[in-house]
Amino acid sequence: MLALLPLLCVSCLLLGAQGQERATMWRGNDRSGRCQYTFSVSSPTEASCPTQAGGEEMETLRSRLSLLEALVTRLVGGEVGARGATGPGAVTPQQQHHQQGLQEAYRQAMGEKTQLQREKKQLDRQVQELQRRLEESQQEAERLRSRPCMGPQQDSSLRPVGGSVGLPHLVPSGQTGSLRDPTWSYGAPGYQELKAEVTEVPAPTPAGTADSTGCGELVAIEEPTTHRKADTIAGKYGVWMQDPEATGPYSGSMVWRIDTVGSDVRQLFGYEDMEQLVRGYPTKVLLLPEAVESTGATMYRGSLYYQRRRSRTLLRYDLSSESIAARRDLPHAGFHGQFPYSWGGYTDIDLAVDEQGLWAIYSTNKAKGAIVVAQLDPYSLEVLKTWETNIRKVTVANAFMICGRLYTVASYAAVDTFINYTFDTATNKGSAVSVPLKNKYRYNSMIDYNPAQKKLFAWDNYHIVSYDVRLARQQQRA
Ligand SMILES: *[C@@H]1O[C@H](CO)[C@@H](O)[C@H](O)[C@H]1NC(C)=O
């Protein structure tokens, strides 16, 4: 019977816990700038547990214990008695007394059970609340990490390598301190590890010198080359590009990047070349006058072309004047999730550049979600001509143009996928093809062709990658 004592004590602890209100959490920074969490829970032993023999509570416990002991004894005896009895008339007053006691004990036990359940629920709620707060704090920490501090100490370390000496037009005076790379916070301790994953590639061929007469059908896509990995959630997906026909203040080696996670995407980062992109040092940060929707932007002839957020409006942002030079609605185009690619992300309107100029890949209600291709006037954004395919846009993971042909990607998540459809704007005909493509990081959110380099540029799950492509040369022009 003594074994019951610890059990009773446990229930006593739980009853005692009721009075302790709730656990408290305290958050602060330690010396190294890390966040520290301290949980305080008042000790249950101090409150209502009997510490010494004696005292009112001990007395209560003792009497309850002896009551229980008595009940158990009677229960055992009662059972024996009950087996001997043959009917209600055989119940002795002693047995009746036992039964009453039993009922009383049962009632008490049930009461305690209900009470314990109530307390369990309360504790569960507290645990949930703490978990929620912990999650919030983790998210906040993530956000903070993605935004490097702007203290004077960091300003000097954030200056781009090589400084602005050779490229005065790239860094307006007074703006050096605001050059930030939120996705790749290079001040972060994890930076060295990240760099180890990066493969350097040779600098791209400057636009114009590449002999780009070899137009033809896509026959192969090589293995992806990884250039850079982003280390915060802001780099989960985005768009990166190089101008295949650069004009104005920037050369064709300039690499441009927009992180498109978030609802108000306006920052356009410029890196002098691939090497600087790999290092994570932007030489230019432009704040776009209107927010960007999704990953469909492209760079062409000194302008950034993009879809304005939550609209079918196309914008041409001129890099030399740093202002919107043209704007025009893409007629009937679905936007903001009406006709996205299969991975989602408001990829309704995808702009593309190839050897033949500027294109928009989208869909309309009239086309019932099938891919429509429009050739655009790069100066005015006017639609020159449209083609309607019979491939539903939502079934393809991505699409791009090469030599006036549309190519669609079957999957954004499968490591080994295919370009399984092509549409030729010259013949107005579509056909099935099978060109393997590797989604190395299993979440390919952007694929664009760069005609100057004959490469596909892609953004695959935090990774900036490129693929060499091989084109059949049968259509080579003299
Ligand atoms: C391409 O692959 C996707 C995904 O497997 C599929 O839905 C689509 O029908 C395929 N298209 C063609 C033309 O085979």
PDB file of C-alpha atoms in Angstrom, residues 86-193:
ATOM      1  CA  THR A  86     -27.303 -15.505  -4.806  1.00  0.00           C
ATOM      2  CA  GLY A  87     -29.663 -12.537  -4.930  1.00  0.00           C
ATOM      3  CA  PRO A  88     -30.438  -8.988  -3.734  1.00  0.00           C
ATOM      4  CA  GLY A  89     -31.902 -10.383  -0.578  1.00  0.00           C
ATOM      5  CA  ALA A  90     -28.506 -11.808   0.330  1.00  0.00           C
ATOM      6  CA  VAL A  91     -26.911  -8.366   0.593  1.00  0.00           C
ATOM      7  CA  THR A  92     -25.918  -7.753   4.157  1.00  0.00           C
ATOM      8  CA  PRO A  93     -25.827  -4.242   5.698  1.00  0.00           C
ATOM      9  CA  GLN A  94     -22.050  -4.647   5.800  1.00  0.00           C
ATOM     10  CA  GLN A  95     -21.942  -5.238   2.048  1.00  0.00           C
ATOM     11  CA  GLN A  96     -24.207  -2.230   1.500  1.00  0.00           C
ATOM     12  CA  HIS A  97     -21.782  -0.170   3.456  1.00  0.00           C
ATOM     13  CA  HIS A  98     -18.941  -1.470   1.261  1.00  0.00           C
ATOM     14  CA  GLN A  99     -20.867  -0.542  -1.871  1.00  0.00           C
ATOM     15  CA  GLN A 100     -21.515   2.980  -0.683  1.00  0.00           C
ATOM     16  CA  GLY A 101     -17.854   3.404   0.114  1.00  0.00           C
ATOM     17  CA  LEU A 102     -16.947   2.073  -3.271  1.00  0.00           C
ATOM     18  CA  GLN A 103     -19.261   4.520  -4.999  1.00  0.00           C
ATOM     19  CA  GLU A 104     -17.844   7.355  -3.011  1.00  0.00           C
ATOM     20  CA  ALA A 105     -14.284   6.352  -3.965  1.00  0.00           C
ATOM     21  CA  TYR A 106     -15.296   6.039  -7.590  1.00  0.00           C
ATOM     22  CA  ARG A 107     -16.882   9.490  -7.574  1.00  0.00           C
ATOM     23  CA  GLN A 108     -13.743  10.943  -6.030  1.00  0.00           C
ATOM     24  CA  ALA A 109     -11.487   9.223  -8.550  1.00  0.00           C
ATOM     25  CA  MET A 110     -13.593  10.494 -11.434  1.00  0.00           C
ATOM     26  CA  GLY A 111     -13.427  14.000 -10.067  1.00  0.00           C
ATOM     27  CA  GLU A 112      -9.667  13.801  -9.899  1.00  0.00           C
ATOM     28  CA  LYS A 113      -9.485  12.400 -13.398  1.00  0.00           C
ATOM     29  CA  THR A 114     -11.516  15.295 -14.822  1.00  0.00           C
ATOM     30  CA  GLN A 115      -9.342  17.754 -12.985  1.00  0.00           C
ATOM     31  CA  LEU A 116      -6.174  16.140 -14.337  1.00  0.00           C
ATOM     32  CA  GLN A 117      -7.553  16.187 -17.866  1.00  0.00           C
ATOM     33  CA  ARG A 118      -8.334  19.872 -17.544  1.00  0.00           C
ATOM     34  CA  GLU A 119      -4.800  20.543 -16.426  1.00  0.00           C
ATOM     35  CA  LYS A 120      -3.337  18.445 -19.196  1.00  0.00           C
ATOM     36  CA  LYS A 121      -5.263  20.498 -21.744  1.00  0.00           C
ATOM     37  CA  GLN A 122      -4.023  23.690 -20.154  1.00  0.00           C
ATOM     38  CA  LEU A 123      -0.427  22.492 -20.285  1.00  0.00           C
ATOM     39  CA  ASP A 124      -0.849  21.391 -23.896  1.00  0.00           C
ATOM     40  CA  ARG A 125      -2.067  24.844 -24.758  1.00  0.00           C
ATOM     41  CA  GLN A 126       0.960  26.356 -23.066  1.00  0.00           C
ATOM     42  CA  VAL A 127       3.286  24.060 -24.986  1.00  0.00           C
ATOM     43  CA  GLN A 128       1.608  25.017 -28.242  1.00  0.00           C
ATOM     44  CA  GLU A 129       1.874  28.692 -27.411  1.00  0.00           C
ATOM     45  CA  LEU A 130       5.573  28.303 -26.651  1.00  0.00           C
ATOM     46  CA  GLN A 131       6.129  26.379 -29.870  1.00  0.00           C
ATOM     47  CA  ARG A 132       4.345  29.067 -31.837  1.00  0.00           C
ATOM     48  CA  ARG A 133       6.455  31.760 -30.231  1.00  0.00           C
ATOM     49  CA  LEU A 134       9.613  29.800 -30.888  1.00  0.00           C
ATOM     50  CA  GLU A 135       8.650  29.472 -34.540  1.00  0.00           C
ATOM     51  CA  GLU A 136       7.956  33.190 -34.780  1.00  0.00           C
ATOM     52  CA  SER A 137      11.309  33.936 -33.259  1.00  0.00           C
ATOM     53  CA  GLN A 138      13.019  31.599 -35.695  1.00  0.00           C
ATOM     54  CA  GLN A 139      11.321  33.341 -38.590  1.00  0.00           C
ATOM     55  CA  GLU A 140      12.302  36.697 -37.214  1.00  0.00           C
ATOM     56  CA  ALA A 141      15.891  35.533 -36.859  1.00  0.00           C
ATOM     57  CA  GLU A 142      15.780  34.375 -40.474  1.00  0.00           C
ATOM     58  CA  ARG A 143      14.476  37.757 -41.572  1.00  0.00           C
ATOM     59  CA  LEU A 144      17.126  39.579 -39.584  1.00  0.00           C
ATOM     60  CA  ARG A 145      19.853  37.419 -41.016  1.00  0.00           C
ATOM     61  CA  SER A 146      18.714  38.252 -44.526  1.00  0.00           C
ATOM     62  CA  ARG A 147      19.104  41.953 -43.794  1.00  0.00           C
ATOM     63  CA  PRO A 148      22.676  42.801 -42.926  1.00  0.00           C
ATOM     64  CA  CYS A 149      23.096  45.585 -40.400  1.00  0.00           C
ATOM     65  CA  MET A 150      23.969  48.983 -41.715  1.00  0.00           C
ATOM     66  CA  GLY A 151      26.411  49.980 -39.028  1.00  0.00           C
ATOM     67  CA  PRO A 152      29.528  51.950 -39.963  1.00  0.00           C
ATOM     68  CA  GLN A 153      31.644  48.900 -39.230  1.00  0.00           C
ATOM     69  CA  GLN A 154      29.989  46.928 -41.989  1.00  0.00           C
ATOM     70  CA  ASP A 155      29.895  49.735 -44.504  1.00  0.00           C
ATOM     71  CA  SER A 156      33.586  49.473 -45.167  1.00  0.00           C
ATOM     72  CA  SER A 157      33.506  45.721 -45.573  1.00  0.00           C
ATOM     73  CA  LEU A 158      30.604  45.917 -47.947  1.00  0.00           C
ATOM     74  CA  ARG A 159      32.382  48.001 -50.515  1.00  0.00           C
ATOM     75  CA  PRO A 160      32.550  46.084 -53.781  1.00  0.00           C
ATOM     76  CA  VAL A 161      35.857  44.491 -54.579  1.00  0.00           C
ATOM     77  CA  GLY A 162      37.876  46.745 -56.838  1.00  0.00           C
ATOM     78  CA  GLY A 163      35.864  49.702 -55.641  1.00  0.00           C
ATOM     79  CA  SER A 164      34.176  52.115 -57.933  1.00  0.00           C
ATOM     80  CA  VAL A 165      37.409  53.449 -59.410  1.00  0.00           C
ATOM     81  CA  GLY A 166      37.163  51.872 -62.806  1.00  0.00           C
ATOM     82  CA  LEU A 167      33.389  52.134 -63.020  1.00  0.00           C
ATOM     83  CA  PRO A 168      32.339  55.507 -61.690  1.00  0.00           C
ATOM     84  CA  HIS A 169      28.961  55.292 -63.403  1.00  0.00           C
ATOM     85  CA  LEU A 170      28.159  52.086 -61.586  1.00  0.00           C
ATOM     86  CA  VAL A 171      28.368  53.477 -58.116  1.00  0.00           C
ATOM     87  CA  PRO A 172      26.924  56.925 -57.603  1.00  0.00           C
ATOM     88  CA  SER A 173      28.692  58.761 -54.805  1.00  0.00           C
ATOM     89  CA  GLY A 174      27.131  58.209 -51.433  1.00  0.00           C
ATOM     90  CA  GLN A 175      25.497  55.016 -52.493  1.00  0.00           C
ATOM     91  CA  THR A 176      28.350  52.693 -51.728  1.00  0.00           C
ATOM     92  CA  GLY A 177      27.142  52.161 -48.196  1.00  0.00           C
ATOM     93  CA  SER A 178      23.760  50.983 -49.371  1.00  0.00           C
ATOM     94  CA  LEU A 179      25.150  48.289 -51.607  1.00  0.00           C
ATOM     95  CA  ARG A 180      23.781  45.220 -50.050  1.00  0.00           C
ATOM     96  CA  ASP A 181      23.310  41.685 -51.059  1.00  0.00           C
ATOM     97  CA  PRO A 182      20.446  40.462 -48.926  1.00  0.00           C
ATOM     98  CA  THR A 183      20.315  37.006 -50.338  1.00  0.00           C
ATOM     99  CA  TRP A 184      23.969  36.381 -49.929  1.00  0.00           C
ATOM    100  CA  SER A 185      24.918  38.096 -46.726  1.00  0.00           C
ATOM    101  CA  TYR A 186      28.606  37.722 -47.200  1.00  0.00           C
ATOM    102  CA  GLY A 187      29.286  38.900 -43.672  1.00  0.00           C
ATOM    103  CA  ALA A 188      27.548  35.799 -42.409  1.00  0.00           C
ATOM    104  CA  PRO A 189      29.736  33.121 -40.847  1.00  0.00           C
ATOM    105  CA  GLY A 190      28.350  30.488 -43.205  1.00  0.00           C
ATOM    106  CA  TYR A 191      29.792  32.252 -46.212  1.00  0.00           C
ATOM    107  CA  GLN A 192      32.952  30.188 -46.524  1.00  0.00           C
ATOM    108  CA  GLU A 193      31.008  26.957 -46.598  1.00  0.00           C
TER     109      GLU A 193
END
